[in-house]
Amino acid sequence: MREARTTCPYCGVGCGVLACVEGERIADVQGDPAHPANFGRLCVKGSALHETLGHHGRLTRPRVDGVEVDWDTALAAVAERLTAVQAARGSQALAAYLSGQLLTEDYYVANKLFKGFLGTSHLDTNSRLCMASAVAAHKRAFGADAVPCCYEDLEEAELVVLVGSNLAWNHPVLFQRLKVAKQRNPLMRVVVIDPRVTDTCEIADLYLGLAPGSDARLFTGLLAWMAERNKLDRVYLEAHTQGFDEALAAANEQDASVEAIAADCDVDSERLETFFYWFASHLHVVTLFSQGVNQSTSGTDKGNAIINCHLAGGKIGLPGAGPFSITGQPNAMGGREVGGLANQLAAHMDYDTPGARDRVTRFWTTERRVPSLPDGPGHKAVDLFAAIERGEVQALWIMATNPAVSLPRADRVRAALAKCPLVIVSECMADADLLDYADIVLPASSWSEKDGTVTNSERRISRQRGILPPPGEARHDWWIMCEVAKRLGFGEAFDYAHPSEIFDEHARLSGFENDEGPGRSRRLFDISGLAGLDRTAYDALAPIQWPVNADAPHGTARLFIDGRFATPDGRARLLPVRPRPPAQKLDAARPLRLNTGRIRDQWHTMTRTGRAPRLMNHRAEPFIEIAPEDAAALGVKEHALARLHGAGGDYIGRVRVSRGQRRGEVFVPMHWSGHFSGAARMGELIEAHVDPVSGQPESKHGAVALEPLAVGWEATLLVADELGASEAAWCDASRYWARIPLGGCQRWQLAGGEPGSACGDVESAGGGVGSACGGVEKTSHDWLAWLEARLPVAPTLWCTDPSSGRLRAAGVDDAGRLRWWLMAGPPMELPNLAWLDARFAEATAGRALTTSHRRRLLAGCDDGAANQGPVVCSCHQVGQRAILGAIREGDDSVEALGARLACGTQCGSCIPELKSLIEEEKAHASAEPTEDTVVA
Ligand code: SF4
């Protein structure tokens, strides 16, 4: 048993993790008390990290044209085919699409190989979808992509404004830090600005539920309000900025009265003025913004509208003050540092920086090779796939991401991939949708195996350490690219034996010719103080915030404290911002505004979190959140199935009626891929409109129509084994399906048939009334025959329920072990999944059903206990029903629920949901007619 320090791979908070290693497995993880991002805390995703590991489902051998090959053959194929495309179509026919999952060292090598030596500018990253607008806003305002703040600023602020950020779900440890700070400082105020009432509102003193896309109007309005009431910091503006007059003039082009701004943003004017007053009257203000701001066709302007207000009030460069963009991915920042965006070169230099191209060329030149850097920026993510569709880009290497799900118009992305003559995919998981399009598949190492560094949202570089060996023949991404580079003849420039050598080169480049000169300021990204670390020092590297150089050998918590910015004249820029509505218009065919985002327990396309059963229980199926009034008007009910029609396809999910949703708007999660559900890729719904400056897609502003999905039957099928072709068959026969991994089995939710027809008149097995099921009239007899044909064990037990029209059946093997379990019929409540899953777990352990369990098998429980409903507390697996039951019995506080059920006592991520349940239950109880009200 040993302990290893590393970093969580899920979100931009970048929490330190202590992994408890037992032989070749991680037995447990804890938060690292010494890591300054989290001081020992972990959210539910982080604390389940060890449950997502294991070799099952991993890619372990390279494949070329569908055939497993050895590494030599695969690497030679990559080199030969890239060379062939380059020879035939030129360097700009080559492209790479990377991910914020890659470590900085992987990113550095990819950028150097593609831009430096293959000579293509088309290297972009999925971070484009997440924070490219914030990057552009930083560069316009500060002269560099530099986040001014650190996490401590959230704790030291008098006012924290959260804009377009569901911090409680998407950056839970930061939310916990803020919550504790607020408890310690009762004078601290928190404002939440978001179209949806989210769990983040738990700590809000003021909530502004603004109309989607109106953020820029709100902040330009704030600037005008501050100017009108003499709430500006004129001294700061005079000494440290440029562009205020133009910014104010633009803000005043629209009616600057509070009433007009409130009307445009669709918020209450008194609340809005309260916010304006709070913002203007506090110096120590942090405005934290995230994807709700960035994922918009005016995301860059929105970022600058926020930054303008901070500059105008001098609320920057101080403890507890500044605009603070929080990244979604663990290493989005690291990718930005090495030049992982198509408009960057390397080390925060870009094509527009005078002398930068020449500087990078000289730095990368070896004795025998001069790199051939492209002249100008390449295609940003959305444009890149359009270029593939047009046939301009003919070879694409994708690493650690799935654009077939996450990009807008995912249908077109898939068509482009299918058409692209050469698609190389570096991937960890064997079931990623993307592999269907790959000519060459390269098995990559994953978290706990990868060794390198990541940078979190506060510019803190941390080590992500290689703790376990990669499975089979999986290799590190940097190693794969270096081997390809050698085969392309660039070996001298890619002669790294260890990631510490790559990091050293990256650190040296950041300090290379990095000084002030005529019309040139020093580059802020400077980690030259970390150059020269040997393997031991690199391995021991403690978390540190850049810049790290001779002036700041211990790193830099906060930027711009001296009021000097990274512009040629050292002054920050205020930008004139003219608010624009979302590019995606609503119309009669698609009248609902679509919002998309993350959920608490999932990450990206679930390739990793989908392997942890306890993370699947919070929101097990894809869903559509909708306001009660809209649900009533459209005829959809809670938990029923509904279909959204969007730009490029449909999305089917369970309805969740929510009072937190504005009328006329719906929300869907971004996580479901074709591996987990039949029609729940949110990328299908979004049109490919992008911000003109940043190229970031407008993922928060789709236009959709909603209709109920009427089905005749639903089925819950639990199976012990993965059944390949049989699974494809029952998915094809269903109008809706979702696959949900449990601990001992796979759960399938299936639905089909026509409305009004039960899934067979179960009383009349072998005949009687049927229902359409994939075009086949299905009776209970048909069901049993269907099961027999598709499952490894024939139905052993079954029963029919004439009153409900439902069939229950199970397959038990000759050794008495449970192999599958089914409940089918009209839309129904779930069985007690925990009880059934325990029987499957026993079967996996080789144990037969006991007589008592066998007797109760079709009932799905042995004590009458029903399904516990969706899991609210993932740490202790406490379901909604148990919580509601306890509240009804008087445990109406989070503390009381924790004492009784343990919910909310570990990572705390579920506390906002517990509070909501308490409030809802109280409201429900007070609305119930009492004797008095009945008499009245
Ligand atoms: Fe990981 Fe983010 Fe959770 Fe921290 S907050 S444990 S980095 S997912």
Coordinates of C-alpha atoms in Angstrom, one line a residue, residues 78 81-83 85-86 89-98 110-111 113-115 118-125 340 342 374 378-381 383-389 391-399 417 420-426 481:
V78 CA 0.3 7.2 -39.5
R81 CA -0.5 8.4 -44.7
L82 CA 0.1 11.8 -43.3
T83 CA 3.0 12.2 -45.7
V85 CA -1.8 13.6 -47.8
Q86 CA 0.7 16.3 -47.3
R89 CA -2.7 18.3 -50.9
G90 CA -0.1 20.4 -49.0
S91 CA 0.4 20.9 -45.3
Q92 CA -2.9 22.8 -44.8
A93 CA -4.7 19.5 -45.7
L94 CA -3.5 18.2 -42.3
A95 CA -5.2 19.0 -39.0
A96 CA -5.4 18.0 -35.4
Y97 CA -8.3 18.3 -32.9
L98 CA -7.2 18.1 -29.3
A110 CA 1.2 18.1 -30.6
N111 CA 1.5 21.9 -31.2
L113 CA 4.6 18.7 -34.5
F114 CA 1.6 20.1 -36.4
K115 CA 2.4 23.8 -36.5
L118 CA 4.1 19.5 -40.4
G119 CA 3.5 23.2 -41.1
T120 CA -0.2 23.3 -40.7
S121 CA -2.0 26.0 -38.7
H122 CA -5.1 23.7 -38.4
L123 CA -4.7 22.6 -34.8
D124 CA -7.5 23.4 -32.5
T125 CA -9.0 21.9 -29.3
G340 CA -3.4 24.6 -28.5
A342 CA -5.7 27.5 -33.9
P374 CA 2.5 28.6 -41.0
G378 CA -5.8 28.0 -38.8
H379 CA -9.4 26.9 -38.7
K380 CA -11.2 27.1 -35.3
A381 CA -13.2 24.0 -34.3
D383 CA -14.7 25.9 -39.3
L384 CA -12.3 23.0 -39.2
F385 CA -15.0 20.4 -39.6
A386 CA -16.6 22.6 -42.3
A387 CA -13.2 22.5 -44.1
I388 CA -13.2 18.7 -43.8
E389 CA -16.7 18.6 -45.2
G391 CA -12.6 18.3 -48.7
E392 CA -10.0 21.0 -48.0
V393 CA -8.7 19.1 -44.9
Q394 CA -8.0 15.5 -45.8
A395 CA -6.3 14.1 -42.7
L396 CA -7.4 14.6 -39.1
W397 CA -5.8 13.4 -35.9
I398 CA -8.3 13.5 -33.0
M399 CA -7.0 13.1 -29.4
L417 CA -15.6 12.4 -40.5
C420 CA -12.4 12.5 -44.5
P421 CA -9.9 10.2 -46.2
L422 CA -7.7 9.8 -43.1
V423 CA -9.0 9.9 -39.5
I424 CA -6.6 9.0 -36.8
V425 CA -8.0 8.7 -33.3
S426 CA -6.0 8.5 -30.1
M481 CA 3.5 11.7 -31.4

